[in-house]
């Protein structure tokens, strides 16, 4: 799953996506279709993970690509990889929806189990972030395990401070401390 | 474009990580996005965390969206209604 061939394929996929986004920025609908074809399963996975409901995730996904349509001109390949940029849009839209839902439904009971991924990276095709992921996993592994759990729950599920504190049964201030300290530690570790 | 951490911005730096991670409330997110639009240093910081934490997204299994979604996107784009979709930060 690694080796020069995969890396070359990833590079090619990345340039292709970058080129397609440049065309989208000029109003090319066919290019948007290409971007959708190549990334919608990934982004739908991201939305679904946060929102947990298929219908809502699909609704947000639609919003994500309309955002891409409008804002492709803001994508700068020198500053971010296309998939990182797209995932960020999908996460932000999903988190916004999740927050709006929380306000609308005012907090249903949340299952206690902090069911996040077991940390085993799945053998995904076109995983562009292999190296980044490996480094991050290494640094997450150096955090206290509950802190790392909180970081993962926040990233994958978009859980807000209040919810994290409730789930892990610690005061809100403690949770904020955990997260802020963990981000600082992660940064130190990643910069090493 | 590098680390422009002029005074007054420092307090917002942890916020960028919190924003990207997804722990902020709706109100805090809106406030942060408002600042983000005006402070390039914050934008750099957000990009940093998007790149770093974004690696985790490789653990997320892709899932095929319902087929009608593309049709809906295409229709909206053709109708030029994309511009009326909700505006907001990225």
Short mmCIF file of N, CA and C in Angstrom, two decimals, chain A residues 29 33 36 41-42 44-45 58 61-63 65-66 69-71 79 84-85 88 91-93 95-96 99 117 122 124 127 132-133 135-137 151-152 154-156 158-161 164 179-180 183 187 190-191, chain B residues 1 5 17-26 29-30 43-45 47-53 55-66 69-70 72-74 76-78 82-83 85-86 88-90:
data_model
loop_
_atom_site.label_atom_id
_atom_site.label_comp_id
_atom_site.label_asym_id
_atom_site.label_seq_id
_atom_site.Cartn_x
_atom_site.Cartn_y
_atom_site.Cartn_z
N UNK A 29 -18.71 23.69 -15.22
CA UNK A 29 -19.54 22.70 -14.52
C UNK A 29 -19.02 21.29 -14.68
N UNK A 33 -18.15 18.42 -11.84
CA UNK A 33 -18.57 17.03 -11.88
C UNK A 33 -17.38 16.09 -11.60
N UNK A 36 -16.57 16.23 -7.98
CA UNK A 36 -17.58 15.47 -7.25
C UNK A 36 -17.34 13.97 -7.39
N UNK A 41 -17.41 10.56 -2.27
CA UNK A 41 -17.52 9.44 -1.33
C UNK A 41 -16.74 9.74 -0.06
N UNK A 42 -15.57 10.32 -0.26
CA UNK A 42 -14.75 10.68 0.91
C UNK A 42 -15.47 11.73 1.76
N UNK A 44 -18.60 12.54 1.78
CA UNK A 44 -19.84 12.03 2.37
C UNK A 44 -19.50 11.23 3.64
N UNK A 45 -18.42 10.47 3.58
CA UNK A 45 -17.95 9.74 4.77
C UNK A 45 -17.68 10.69 5.92
N UNK A 58 -26.40 14.00 3.52
CA UNK A 58 -26.53 14.22 2.07
C UNK A 58 -26.88 15.68 1.80
N UNK A 61 -23.81 17.62 2.24
CA UNK A 61 -22.89 17.36 1.13
C UNK A 61 -23.20 18.25 -0.07
N UNK A 62 -24.47 18.38 -0.33
CA UNK A 62 -24.91 19.24 -1.42
C UNK A 62 -24.43 20.68 -1.19
N UNK A 63 -24.60 21.12 0.03
CA UNK A 63 -24.15 22.44 0.42
C UNK A 63 -22.64 22.59 0.26
N UNK A 65 -20.65 21.09 -1.91
CA UNK A 65 -20.23 21.28 -3.31
C UNK A 65 -20.71 22.60 -3.90
N UNK A 66 -21.79 23.13 -3.38
CA UNK A 66 -22.20 24.46 -3.82
C UNK A 66 -21.21 25.49 -3.28
N UNK A 69 -18.25 25.28 -5.49
CA UNK A 69 -18.59 25.99 -6.72
C UNK A 69 -18.35 27.49 -6.58
N UNK A 70 -18.79 28.03 -5.47
CA UNK A 70 -18.65 29.47 -5.25
C UNK A 70 -17.24 29.89 -4.86
N UNK A 71 -16.55 29.01 -4.14
CA UNK A 71 -15.30 29.47 -3.54
C UNK A 71 -14.05 28.82 -4.09
N UNK A 79 -0.93 26.73 -0.61
CA UNK A 79 -1.18 26.80 0.84
C UNK A 79 -1.82 25.55 1.40
N UNK A 84 -7.27 18.33 1.48
CA UNK A 84 -7.30 18.96 2.81
C UNK A 84 -8.31 20.10 2.83
N UNK A 85 -8.29 20.88 1.76
CA UNK A 85 -9.20 22.01 1.63
C UNK A 85 -10.66 21.54 1.59
N UNK A 88 -11.82 20.13 4.90
CA UNK A 88 -12.08 21.21 5.86
C UNK A 88 -13.47 21.82 5.62
N UNK A 91 -16.05 19.29 6.89
CA UNK A 91 -16.10 19.24 8.35
C UNK A 91 -16.79 20.49 8.89
N UNK A 92 -16.42 21.66 8.36
CA UNK A 92 -17.00 22.90 8.87
C UNK A 92 -18.50 22.96 8.65
N UNK A 93 -18.94 22.56 7.47
CA UNK A 93 -20.37 22.57 7.19
C UNK A 93 -21.11 21.59 8.09
N UNK A 95 -20.13 20.46 11.05
CA UNK A 95 -20.11 20.92 12.44
C UNK A 95 -21.14 22.04 12.64
N UNK A 96 -21.22 22.93 11.65
CA UNK A 96 -22.24 24.00 11.75
C UNK A 96 -23.63 23.39 11.85
N UNK A 99 -24.21 21.84 15.27
CA UNK A 99 -24.47 22.85 16.30
C UNK A 99 -25.90 23.38 16.17
N UNK A 117 -12.94 5.62 16.48
CA UNK A 117 -12.19 4.59 15.76
C UNK A 117 -11.10 4.00 16.64
N UNK A 122 -7.47 2.62 8.23
CA UNK A 122 -7.95 1.64 7.26
C UNK A 122 -7.16 1.77 5.98
N UNK A 124 -7.19 2.63 2.99
CA UNK A 124 -7.96 3.36 1.99
C UNK A 124 -7.13 3.62 0.77
N UNK A 127 -5.35 7.60 -0.14
CA UNK A 127 -5.11 8.33 1.08
C UNK A 127 -3.90 9.19 0.83
N UNK A 132 1.47 12.51 6.78
CA UNK A 132 0.93 13.43 7.78
C UNK A 132 0.24 12.63 8.88
N UNK A 133 -0.48 11.63 8.47
CA UNK A 133 -1.22 10.80 9.42
C UNK A 133 -0.28 10.06 10.35
N UNK A 135 2.72 10.81 11.23
CA UNK A 135 3.35 11.71 12.17
C UNK A 135 2.39 12.11 13.29
N UNK A 136 1.16 12.40 12.89
CA UNK A 136 0.16 12.80 13.87
C UNK A 136 -0.13 11.65 14.85
N UNK A 137 -0.25 10.44 14.34
CA UNK A 137 -0.51 9.29 15.21
C UNK A 137 0.59 9.12 16.24
N UNK A 151 -9.39 14.37 21.77
CA UNK A 151 -8.99 14.99 20.50
C UNK A 151 -9.65 14.25 19.33
N UNK A 152 -9.62 12.94 19.40
CA UNK A 152 -10.19 12.16 18.30
C UNK A 152 -11.70 12.32 18.22
N UNK A 154 -13.40 14.84 19.12
CA UNK A 154 -13.69 16.18 18.60
C UNK A 154 -13.50 16.19 17.09
N UNK A 155 -12.41 15.64 16.63
CA UNK A 155 -12.14 15.69 15.20
C UNK A 155 -13.17 14.89 14.39
N UNK A 156 -13.41 13.66 14.82
CA UNK A 156 -14.25 12.79 14.00
C UNK A 156 -15.73 13.11 14.13
N UNK A 158 -16.99 16.06 15.72
CA UNK A 158 -17.30 17.47 15.90
C UNK A 158 -17.90 17.77 17.26
N UNK A 159 -17.53 16.96 18.25
CA UNK A 159 -18.09 17.14 19.60
C UNK A 159 -17.55 18.42 20.23
N UNK A 160 -18.45 19.26 20.72
CA UNK A 160 -18.07 20.52 21.35
C UNK A 160 -17.56 20.25 22.77
N UNK A 161 -16.93 21.27 23.35
CA UNK A 161 -16.38 21.14 24.70
C UNK A 161 -17.38 20.57 25.70
N UNK A 164 -17.98 16.90 25.14
CA UNK A 164 -16.80 16.10 25.51
C UNK A 164 -16.70 15.97 27.03
N UNK A 179 -7.73 19.86 26.18
CA UNK A 179 -7.64 20.07 24.74
C UNK A 179 -6.58 21.11 24.39
N UNK A 180 -6.60 22.22 25.13
CA UNK A 180 -5.63 23.27 24.80
C UNK A 180 -4.21 22.78 25.03
N UNK A 183 -3.28 20.35 22.27
CA UNK A 183 -2.95 21.01 21.00
C UNK A 183 -1.53 21.58 21.05
N UNK A 187 1.57 20.30 18.77
CA UNK A 187 2.33 21.22 17.93
C UNK A 187 3.83 21.07 18.18
N UNK A 190 4.89 17.86 16.60
CA UNK A 190 4.87 17.88 15.14
C UNK A 190 5.99 18.72 14.56
N UNK A 191 6.41 19.72 15.32
CA UNK A 191 7.46 20.61 14.82
C UNK A 191 8.85 20.03 15.04
N UNK B 1 4.42 36.12 5.05
CA UNK B 1 3.46 35.03 5.09
C UNK B 1 3.77 34.08 6.22
N UNK B 5 3.15 36.97 14.40
CA UNK B 5 2.42 36.86 15.66
C UNK B 5 2.53 38.18 16.41
N UNK B 17 -6.65 26.32 16.59
CA UNK B 17 -6.62 24.87 16.75
C UNK B 17 -7.96 24.34 17.24
N UNK B 18 -8.56 25.07 18.17
CA UNK B 18 -9.86 24.64 18.71
C UNK B 18 -10.94 24.70 17.63
N UNK B 19 -10.84 25.73 16.81
CA UNK B 19 -11.81 25.88 15.72
C UNK B 19 -11.71 24.72 14.75
N UNK B 20 -10.50 24.43 14.32
CA UNK B 20 -10.31 23.35 13.35
C UNK B 20 -10.69 22.01 13.96
N UNK B 21 -10.31 21.81 15.20
CA UNK B 21 -10.63 20.54 15.86
C UNK B 21 -12.14 20.35 15.95
N UNK B 22 -12.85 21.44 16.17
CA UNK B 22 -14.31 21.35 16.19
C UNK B 22 -14.93 21.36 17.57
N UNK B 23 -14.24 21.97 18.55
CA UNK B 23 -14.76 21.96 19.91
C UNK B 23 -15.52 23.24 20.28
N UNK B 24 -15.50 24.23 19.40
CA UNK B 24 -16.14 25.50 19.74
C UNK B 24 -17.66 25.43 19.56
N UNK B 25 -18.34 26.28 20.30
CA UNK B 25 -19.79 26.38 20.18
C UNK B 25 -20.14 27.15 18.91
N UNK B 26 -21.42 27.16 18.58
CA UNK B 26 -21.88 27.87 17.39
C UNK B 26 -21.48 29.35 17.43
N UNK B 29 -17.76 29.83 17.08
CA UNK B 29 -17.35 29.59 15.68
C UNK B 29 -17.63 30.82 14.82
N UNK B 30 -18.83 31.39 14.98
CA UNK B 30 -19.16 32.59 14.19
C UNK B 30 -18.20 33.72 14.50
N UNK B 43 -5.56 32.98 9.52
CA UNK B 43 -5.78 32.11 8.36
C UNK B 43 -4.62 31.10 8.24
N UNK B 44 -3.40 31.63 8.40
CA UNK B 44 -2.21 30.76 8.35
C UNK B 44 -2.28 29.68 9.42
N UNK B 45 -2.71 30.11 10.60
CA UNK B 45 -2.81 29.19 11.73
C UNK B 45 -3.87 28.11 11.47
N UNK B 47 -4.86 27.07 8.57
CA UNK B 47 -4.34 26.16 7.54
C UNK B 47 -3.34 25.17 8.12
N UNK B 48 -2.58 25.64 9.07
CA UNK B 48 -1.63 24.75 9.74
C UNK B 48 -2.37 23.57 10.37
N UNK B 49 -3.39 23.89 11.14
CA UNK B 49 -4.10 22.81 11.84
C UNK B 49 -4.93 21.95 10.89
N UNK B 50 -5.44 22.57 9.83
CA UNK B 50 -6.19 21.77 8.86
C UNK B 50 -5.28 20.73 8.22
N UNK B 51 -4.05 21.15 7.96
CA UNK B 51 -3.10 20.22 7.35
C UNK B 51 -2.70 19.14 8.37
N UNK B 52 -2.38 19.57 9.56
CA UNK B 52 -1.88 18.63 10.57
C UNK B 52 -2.96 17.65 11.03
N UNK B 53 -4.09 18.19 11.44
CA UNK B 53 -5.16 17.32 11.94
C UNK B 53 -5.87 16.60 10.80
N UNK B 55 -4.82 14.90 8.60
CA UNK B 55 -4.31 13.55 8.38
C UNK B 55 -5.24 12.49 8.96
N UNK B 56 -5.94 12.86 10.02
CA UNK B 56 -6.87 11.92 10.66
C UNK B 56 -7.99 11.50 9.71
N UNK B 57 -8.30 12.37 8.78
CA UNK B 57 -9.41 12.08 7.87
C UNK B 57 -9.14 10.84 7.03
N UNK B 58 -7.88 10.44 6.96
CA UNK B 58 -7.58 9.23 6.18
C UNK B 58 -8.17 8.00 6.85
N UNK B 59 -8.58 8.12 8.10
CA UNK B 59 -9.20 6.98 8.79
C UNK B 59 -10.68 6.86 8.49
N UNK B 60 -11.24 7.89 7.89
CA UNK B 60 -12.68 7.88 7.64
C UNK B 60 -13.00 7.11 6.37
N UNK B 61 -13.85 6.12 6.51
CA UNK B 61 -14.25 5.32 5.36
C UNK B 61 -15.11 6.14 4.41
N UNK B 62 -14.81 6.08 3.13
CA UNK B 62 -15.69 6.75 2.17
C UNK B 62 -17.06 6.05 2.15
N UNK B 63 -18.07 6.79 1.79
CA UNK B 63 -19.41 6.21 1.68
C UNK B 63 -20.08 6.83 0.46
N UNK B 64 -20.73 6.02 -0.34
CA UNK B 64 -21.36 6.56 -1.54
C UNK B 64 -22.58 7.40 -1.18
N UNK B 65 -22.60 8.63 -1.61
CA UNK B 65 -23.78 9.47 -1.35
C UNK B 65 -24.95 9.00 -2.22
N UNK B 66 -26.17 9.33 -1.81
CA UNK B 66 -27.34 8.99 -2.63
C UNK B 66 -27.16 9.59 -4.02
N UNK B 69 -28.03 13.26 -5.25
CA UNK B 69 -27.34 14.46 -4.76
C UNK B 69 -26.65 15.22 -5.88
N UNK B 70 -25.98 14.47 -6.76
CA UNK B 70 -25.30 15.18 -7.85
C UNK B 70 -26.30 15.93 -8.72
N UNK B 72 -29.05 17.20 -7.86
CA UNK B 72 -29.51 18.39 -7.15
C UNK B 72 -28.46 19.51 -7.22
N UNK B 73 -27.19 19.11 -7.07
CA UNK B 73 -26.11 20.10 -7.16
C UNK B 73 -26.08 20.72 -8.55
N UNK B 74 -26.15 19.85 -9.55
CA UNK B 74 -26.08 20.31 -10.93
C UNK B 74 -27.24 21.27 -11.24
N UNK B 76 -28.91 23.09 -9.14
CA UNK B 76 -28.74 24.35 -8.42
C UNK B 76 -27.71 25.22 -9.12
N UNK B 77 -26.63 24.59 -9.58
CA UNK B 77 -25.59 25.34 -10.26
C UNK B 77 -26.10 25.92 -11.57
N UNK B 78 -26.84 25.09 -12.31
CA UNK B 78 -27.39 25.55 -13.59
C UNK B 78 -28.36 26.70 -13.39
N UNK B 82 -26.77 28.77 -6.80
CA UNK B 82 -25.69 28.46 -5.86
C UNK B 82 -25.37 29.67 -5.00
N UNK B 83 -25.53 30.83 -5.61
CA UNK B 83 -25.16 32.03 -4.87
C UNK B 83 -26.13 32.33 -3.74
N UNK B 85 -27.24 29.87 -1.81
CA UNK B 85 -27.01 28.92 -0.73
C UNK B 85 -26.37 29.67 0.41
N UNK B 86 -26.49 29.11 1.59
CA UNK B 86 -25.98 29.78 2.78
C UNK B 86 -24.55 30.27 2.58
N UNK B 88 -21.06 31.90 4.33
CA UNK B 88 -20.41 31.67 5.62
C UNK B 88 -18.97 31.32 5.42
N UNK B 89 -18.30 31.05 6.50
CA UNK B 89 -16.88 30.69 6.43
C UNK B 89 -16.73 29.36 5.78
N UNK B 90 -15.51 29.03 5.50
CA UNK B 90 -15.24 27.76 4.84
C UNK B 90 -15.61 26.60 5.73
#
